[in-house]
mmCIF file of C-alpha atoms in Angstrom:
data_model
loop_
_atom_site.group_PDB
_atom_site.id
_atom_site.type_symbol
_atom_site.label_atom_id
_atom_site.label_comp_id
_atom_site.label_asym_id
_atom_site.label_seq_id
_atom_site.Cartn_x
_atom_site.Cartn_y
_atom_site.Cartn_z
ATOM 1 C CA ALA A 1 18.826 3.129 3.583
ATOM 2 C CA GLN A 2 15.674 1.093 3.280
ATOM 3 C CA LYS A 3 12.947 2.424 5.528
ATOM 4 C CA ILE A 4 11.086 -0.888 5.680
ATOM 5 C CA THR A 5 12.871 -4.225 5.409
ATOM 6 C CA GLN A 6 11.170 -7.566 4.995
ATOM 7 C CA THR A 7 13.855 -10.229 4.828
ATOM 8 C CA GLN A 8 11.647 -13.213 3.989
ATOM 9 C CA PRO A 9 10.699 -13.287 0.303
ATOM 10 C CA GLY A 10 8.691 -16.476 0.884
ATOM 11 C CA MET A 11 7.328 -18.361 3.881
ATOM 12 C CA PHE A 12 5.532 -21.687 4.171
ATOM 13 C CA VAL A 13 3.312 -22.820 7.025
ATOM 14 C CA GLN A 14 1.065 -25.772 7.702
ATOM 15 C CA GLU A 15 -2.619 -25.127 8.074
ATOM 16 C CA LYS A 16 -3.629 -24.424 11.711
ATOM 17 C CA GLU A 17 -0.084 -23.520 12.749
ATOM 18 C CA ALA A 18 1.188 -20.053 13.647
ATOM 19 C CA VAL A 19 3.602 -18.067 11.494
ATOM 20 C CA THR A 20 5.670 -14.920 12.058
ATOM 21 C CA LEU A 21 6.445 -12.509 9.254
ATOM 22 C CA ASP A 22 9.388 -10.218 9.953
ATOM 23 C CA CYS A 23 9.565 -6.467 9.485
ATOM 24 C CA THR A 24 12.179 -3.953 10.566
ATOM 25 C CA TYR A 25 11.951 -0.227 10.027
ATOM 26 C CA ASP A 26 14.111 2.851 10.096
ATOM 27 C CA THR A 27 12.965 6.323 11.068
ATOM 28 C CA SER A 28 14.136 9.266 13.139
ATOM 29 C CA ASP A 29 10.606 10.620 13.549
ATOM 30 C CA PRO A 30 9.283 9.951 17.076
ATOM 31 C CA SER A 31 5.722 9.784 15.752
ATOM 32 C CA TYR A 32 5.013 7.034 13.292
ATOM 33 C CA GLY A 33 2.600 4.220 12.556
ATOM 34 C CA LEU A 34 3.227 0.711 11.344
ATOM 35 C CA PHE A 35 0.760 -1.202 9.186
ATOM 36 C CA TRP A 36 0.414 -4.645 7.769
ATOM 37 C CA TYR A 37 -1.496 -5.251 4.553
ATOM 38 C CA LYS A 38 -2.463 -8.478 2.800
ATOM 39 C CA GLN A 39 -2.507 -8.614 -0.989
ATOM 40 C CA PRO A 40 -4.162 -11.699 -2.471
ATOM 41 C CA SER A 41 -3.802 -12.558 -6.138
ATOM 42 C CA SER A 42 -6.815 -10.368 -6.908
ATOM 43 C CA GLY A 43 -4.563 -7.369 -6.248
ATOM 44 C CA GLU A 44 -6.425 -5.425 -3.586
ATOM 45 C CA MET A 45 -4.450 -4.345 -0.524
ATOM 46 C CA ILE A 46 -6.357 -5.346 2.597
ATOM 47 C CA PHE A 47 -5.590 -3.580 5.876
ATOM 48 C CA LEU A 48 -4.868 -6.038 8.690
ATOM 49 C CA ILE A 49 -3.442 -4.292 11.732
ATOM 50 C CA TYR A 50 -1.939 -1.041 12.987
ATOM 51 C CA GLN A 51 0.597 -0.139 15.685
ATOM 52 C CA GLY A 52 1.292 3.432 16.710
ATOM 53 C CA SER A 53 4.727 4.419 17.943
ATOM 54 C CA TYR A 54 3.322 5.594 21.266
ATOM 55 C CA ASP A 55 1.119 2.568 21.846
ATOM 56 C CA GLN A 56 2.147 0.756 25.008
ATOM 57 C CA GLN A 57 0.603 -2.568 24.121
ATOM 58 C CA ASN A 58 1.023 -4.780 21.098
ATOM 59 C CA ALA A 59 -1.861 -4.538 18.678
ATOM 60 C CA THR A 60 -4.154 -7.515 18.126
ATOM 61 C CA GLU A 61 -6.948 -8.065 15.592
ATOM 62 C CA GLY A 62 -8.512 -11.490 15.694
ATOM 63 C CA ARG A 63 -5.888 -14.014 14.514
ATOM 64 C CA TYR A 64 -3.412 -11.227 13.795
ATOM 65 C CA SER A 65 -1.057 -9.748 16.355
ATOM 66 C CA LEU A 66 1.843 -7.399 16.006
ATOM 67 C CA ASN A 67 5.019 -8.063 17.965
ATOM 68 C CA PHE A 68 6.250 -4.494 18.399
ATOM 69 C CA GLN A 69 9.809 -4.120 19.716
ATOM 70 C CA LYS A 70 10.502 -0.404 19.584
ATOM 71 C CA ALA A 71 14.147 -0.512 20.679
ATOM 72 C CA ARG A 72 14.909 -3.055 17.957
ATOM 73 C CA LYS A 73 12.727 -1.196 15.444
ATOM 74 C CA SER A 74 10.855 -4.339 14.555
ATOM 75 C CA ALA A 75 7.159 -4.922 13.972
ATOM 76 C CA ASN A 76 6.627 -8.573 13.197
ATOM 77 C CA LEU A 77 3.218 -9.901 12.213
ATOM 78 C CA VAL A 78 2.049 -13.092 13.891
ATOM 79 C CA ILE A 79 -0.777 -15.044 12.285
ATOM 80 C CA SER A 80 -2.211 -17.722 14.540
ATOM 81 C CA ALA A 81 -4.114 -20.819 13.375
ATOM 82 C CA SER A 82 -3.246 -20.323 9.699
ATOM 83 C CA GLN A 83 -5.959 -20.952 7.126
ATOM 84 C CA LEU A 84 -5.657 -21.769 3.440
ATOM 85 C CA GLY A 85 -7.167 -18.370 2.679
ATOM 86 C CA ASP A 86 -4.204 -16.693 4.353
ATOM 87 C CA SER A 87 -2.032 -17.556 1.346
ATOM 88 C CA ALA A 88 -1.139 -14.143 -0.098
ATOM 89 C CA MET A 89 1.523 -11.462 -0.253
ATOM 90 C CA TYR A 90 1.988 -9.547 2.996
ATOM 91 C CA PHE A 91 3.372 -6.031 3.163
ATOM 92 C CA CYS A 92 4.688 -4.102 6.119
ATOM 93 C CA ALA A 93 4.350 -0.328 5.779
ATOM 94 C CA MET A 94 5.236 2.765 7.782
ATOM 95 C CA ARG A 95 3.723 6.208 7.986
ATOM 96 C CA GLU A 96 5.891 8.933 9.485
ATOM 97 C CA GLY A 97 4.573 12.051 11.178
ATOM 98 C CA LEU A 98 0.941 13.058 11.422
ATOM 99 C CA PRO A 99 -1.704 10.539 10.304
ATOM 100 C CA SER A 100 -3.451 12.898 7.939
ATOM 101 C CA GLY A 101 -1.819 13.180 4.573
ATOM 102 C CA SER A 102 1.240 11.117 5.281
ATOM 103 C CA ARG A 103 2.249 8.585 2.671
ATOM 104 C CA LEU A 104 2.919 4.933 3.361
ATOM 105 C CA THR A 105 6.350 3.458 2.693
ATOM 106 C CA PHE A 106 6.152 -0.243 1.938
ATOM 107 C CA GLY A 107 8.572 -3.121 2.222
ATOM 108 C CA GLU A 108 9.198 -5.623 -0.546
ATOM 109 C CA GLY A 109 6.680 -8.073 0.842
ATOM 110 C CA THR A 110 6.603 -11.700 1.966
ATOM 111 C CA GLN A 111 4.748 -14.344 -0.033
ATOM 112 C CA LEU A 112 3.007 -16.657 2.448
ATOM 113 C CA THR A 113 1.857 -20.102 1.392
ATOM 114 C CA VAL A 114 -0.354 -22.137 3.700
ATOM 115 C CA ASN A 115 -0.165 -25.847 3.027
ATOM 116 C CA PRO A 116 -3.059 -28.224 3.797
ATOM 117 C CA GLY B 1 -20.191 -0.490 -3.197
ATOM 118 C CA ALA B 2 -18.633 1.180 -0.191
ATOM 119 C CA GLY B 3 -14.986 0.574 -1.113
ATOM 120 C CA VAL B 4 -12.478 2.312 -3.366
ATOM 121 C CA SER B 5 -13.267 1.691 -7.003
ATOM 122 C CA GLN B 6 -10.736 1.873 -9.831
ATOM 123 C CA SER B 7 -11.257 1.626 -13.565
ATOM 124 C CA PRO B 8 -10.310 0.131 -15.851
ATOM 125 C CA ARG B 9 -8.995 -2.996 -14.139
ATOM 126 C CA TYR B 10 -6.722 -3.722 -17.074
ATOM 127 C CA LYS B 11 -5.340 -1.447 -19.742
ATOM 128 C CA VAL B 12 -3.090 -2.287 -22.660
ATOM 129 C CA ALA B 13 -1.553 0.727 -24.340
ATOM 130 C CA LYS B 14 0.731 1.051 -27.312
ATOM 131 C CA ARG B 15 3.958 2.879 -26.594
ATOM 132 C CA GLY B 16 3.387 6.587 -27.071
ATOM 133 C CA GLN B 17 -0.324 6.435 -26.313
ATOM 134 C CA ASP B 18 -1.927 8.531 -23.554
ATOM 135 C CA VAL B 19 -3.897 6.757 -20.818
ATOM 136 C CA ALA B 20 -6.255 7.883 -18.047
ATOM 137 C CA LEU B 21 -6.865 5.862 -14.904
ATOM 138 C CA ARG B 22 -9.833 6.596 -12.677
ATOM 139 C CA CYS B 23 -10.239 6.321 -8.912
ATOM 140 C CA ASP B 24 -13.499 6.681 -7.003
ATOM 141 C CA PRO B 25 -12.622 6.894 -3.278
ATOM 142 C CA ILE B 26 -14.751 6.075 -0.276
ATOM 143 C CA SER B 27 -17.360 8.779 0.164
ATOM 144 C CA GLY B 28 -16.259 11.429 2.642
ATOM 145 C CA HIS B 29 -12.581 10.513 2.601
ATOM 146 C CA VAL B 30 -10.510 13.657 2.440
ATOM 147 C CA SER B 31 -7.174 12.057 1.612
ATOM 148 C CA LEU B 32 -6.448 10.297 -1.670
ATOM 149 C CA PHE B 33 -3.187 8.668 -2.685
ATOM 150 C CA TRP B 34 -1.837 7.109 -5.864
ATOM 151 C CA TYR B 35 0.807 4.389 -5.734
ATOM 152 C CA GLN B 36 2.689 2.489 -8.430
ATOM 153 C CA GLN B 37 3.452 -1.191 -7.896
ATOM 154 C CA ALA B 38 5.952 -2.899 -10.165
ATOM 155 C CA LEU B 39 5.793 -6.669 -10.498
ATOM 156 C CA GLY B 40 7.056 -8.427 -7.381
ATOM 157 C CA GLN B 41 7.616 -5.223 -5.420
ATOM 158 C CA GLY B 42 5.877 -3.134 -2.833
ATOM 159 C CA PRO B 43 3.802 -0.102 -3.829
ATOM 160 C CA GLU B 44 5.620 3.196 -4.222
ATOM 161 C CA PHE B 45 4.062 6.589 -3.563
ATOM 162 C CA LEU B 46 3.209 8.808 -6.502
ATOM 163 C CA THR B 47 1.025 11.655 -5.284
ATOM 164 C CA TYR B 48 -1.365 12.831 -2.569
ATOM 165 C CA PHE B 49 -4.530 14.942 -2.551
ATOM 166 C CA GLN B 50 -6.308 16.532 0.353
ATOM 167 C CA ASN B 51 -9.761 17.260 -1.030
ATOM 168 C CA GLU B 52 -9.077 18.902 -4.399
ATOM 169 C CA ALA B 53 -5.602 20.179 -3.494
ATOM 170 C CA GLN B 54 -2.611 18.188 -4.670
ATOM 171 C CA LEU B 55 -0.308 18.626 -1.700
ATOM 172 C CA ASP B 56 2.467 16.237 -2.649
ATOM 173 C CA LYS B 57 3.488 15.092 -6.100
ATOM 174 C CA SER B 58 7.076 14.280 -5.273
ATOM 175 C CA GLY B 59 6.701 10.629 -6.292
ATOM 176 C CA LEU B 60 5.618 11.247 -9.875
ATOM 177 C CA PRO B 61 8.447 9.788 -11.963
ATOM 178 C CA SER B 62 8.328 12.314 -14.797
ATOM 179 C CA ASP B 63 6.341 15.206 -16.215
ATOM 180 C CA ARG B 64 4.455 12.681 -18.336
ATOM 181 C CA PHE B 65 2.505 11.797 -15.208
ATOM 182 C CA PHE B 66 -0.305 14.082 -14.168
ATOM 183 C CA ALA B 67 -3.050 13.652 -11.557
ATOM 184 C CA GLU B 68 -6.123 15.653 -10.712
ATOM 185 C CA ARG B 69 -9.065 15.613 -8.319
ATOM 186 C CA PRO B 70 -11.066 18.652 -9.399
ATOM 187 C CA GLU B 71 -14.078 18.292 -7.117
ATOM 188 C CA GLY B 72 -12.404 16.601 -4.192
ATOM 189 C CA SER B 73 -13.846 13.162 -4.878
ATOM 190 C CA VAL B 74 -13.009 11.231 -8.071
ATOM 191 C CA SER B 75 -9.384 11.374 -9.160
ATOM 192 C CA THR B 76 -7.732 10.692 -12.490
ATOM 193 C CA LEU B 77 -4.117 9.728 -13.079
ATOM 194 C CA LYS B 78 -3.014 10.508 -16.601
ATOM 195 C CA ILE B 79 0.113 9.221 -18.260
ATOM 196 C CA GLN B 80 1.144 10.844 -21.506
ATOM 197 C CA ARG B 81 3.259 9.207 -24.198
ATOM 198 C CA THR B 82 3.420 5.915 -22.328
ATOM 199 C CA GLN B 83 6.667 3.970 -22.262
ATOM 200 C CA GLN B 84 7.372 0.331 -21.465
ATOM 201 C CA GLU B 85 8.758 1.194 -18.023
ATOM 202 C CA ASP B 86 5.332 2.598 -17.111
ATOM 203 C CA SER B 87 3.954 -0.956 -17.076
ATOM 204 C CA ALA B 88 2.812 -1.593 -13.506
ATOM 205 C CA VAL B 89 -0.234 -1.793 -11.286
ATOM 206 C CA TYR B 90 -1.514 1.624 -10.266
ATOM 207 C CA LEU B 91 -3.197 1.603 -6.872
ATOM 208 C CA CYS B 92 -5.450 4.280 -5.469
ATOM 209 C CA ALA B 93 -6.097 4.611 -1.742
ATOM 210 C CA SER B 94 -8.264 6.872 0.374
ATOM 211 C CA SER B 95 -8.293 7.543 4.076
ATOM 212 C CA GLY B 96 -10.367 9.439 6.570
ATOM 213 C CA THR B 97 -9.343 11.283 9.692
ATOM 214 C CA GLY B 98 -8.479 9.949 13.116
ATOM 215 C CA ALA B 99 -5.517 8.504 14.933
ATOM 216 C CA VAL B 100 -5.179 5.467 12.714
ATOM 217 C CA ALA B 101 -6.572 6.794 9.421
ATOM 218 C CA GLU B 102 -5.725 3.572 7.672
ATOM 219 C CA ALA B 103 -5.619 3.667 3.897
ATOM 220 C CA PHE B 104 -8.246 1.702 2.008
ATOM 221 C CA PHE B 105 -7.069 0.534 -1.386
ATOM 222 C CA GLY B 106 -8.809 -0.187 -4.625
ATOM 223 C CA GLN B 107 -8.062 -3.289 -6.688
ATOM 224 C CA GLY B 108 -5.751 -1.345 -8.934
ATOM 225 C CA THR B 109 -5.355 -0.845 -12.654
ATOM 226 C CA ARG B 110 -2.841 -3.120 -14.351
ATOM 227 C CA LEU B 111 -1.230 -1.123 -17.158
ATOM 228 C CA THR B 112 0.736 -2.943 -19.834
ATOM 229 C CA VAL B 113 2.578 -0.871 -22.410
ATOM 230 C CA VAL B 114 3.455 -2.775 -25.579
#
């Protein structure tokens, strides 16, 4: 079974509008972390936001927020007030177990295009 | 710079050639990871180092792949007798300690085997 599922290969949004990128995960480990990364065409993976499995509140970082629904095993990324520079590939990733030394498992990604 | 640095950015190798990819992590980061990213897909784990110790190499696809980090800083991923299926972007990431310990990635090396 896929550990991270991103069902939207491509998404389009108008500049200044909000967009939600979906992510569901599968794990039996009670301790895990969920990450979102942005990968522009230059190739570098840029860390956006993190949600720990024990965190009570949804994570927020500027225009990014994570809609964490633990019972549904979903961790959707919400980008508010989209900008043209947000056009990129977005990856959801999970780390199981202890933070130190644990690998990330990535989804297939969602290509976001922001239209002017 | 203060980020993760990888070299070369691009590498074209003839099938059967050996290649070496370099990663210079963020200073002080104990953990170092290598990932392989095929075109249009998410990165997949190859191997993990804690300082100079290679603690997990379960993702290496064959014994043609070898990684080292002899002094606990710079790491090299070596691929022997390259094959066309090795064509991919190879990403290096490092992370520190702490509750989040997010991974910081380099820009990757795009390997094309012809």
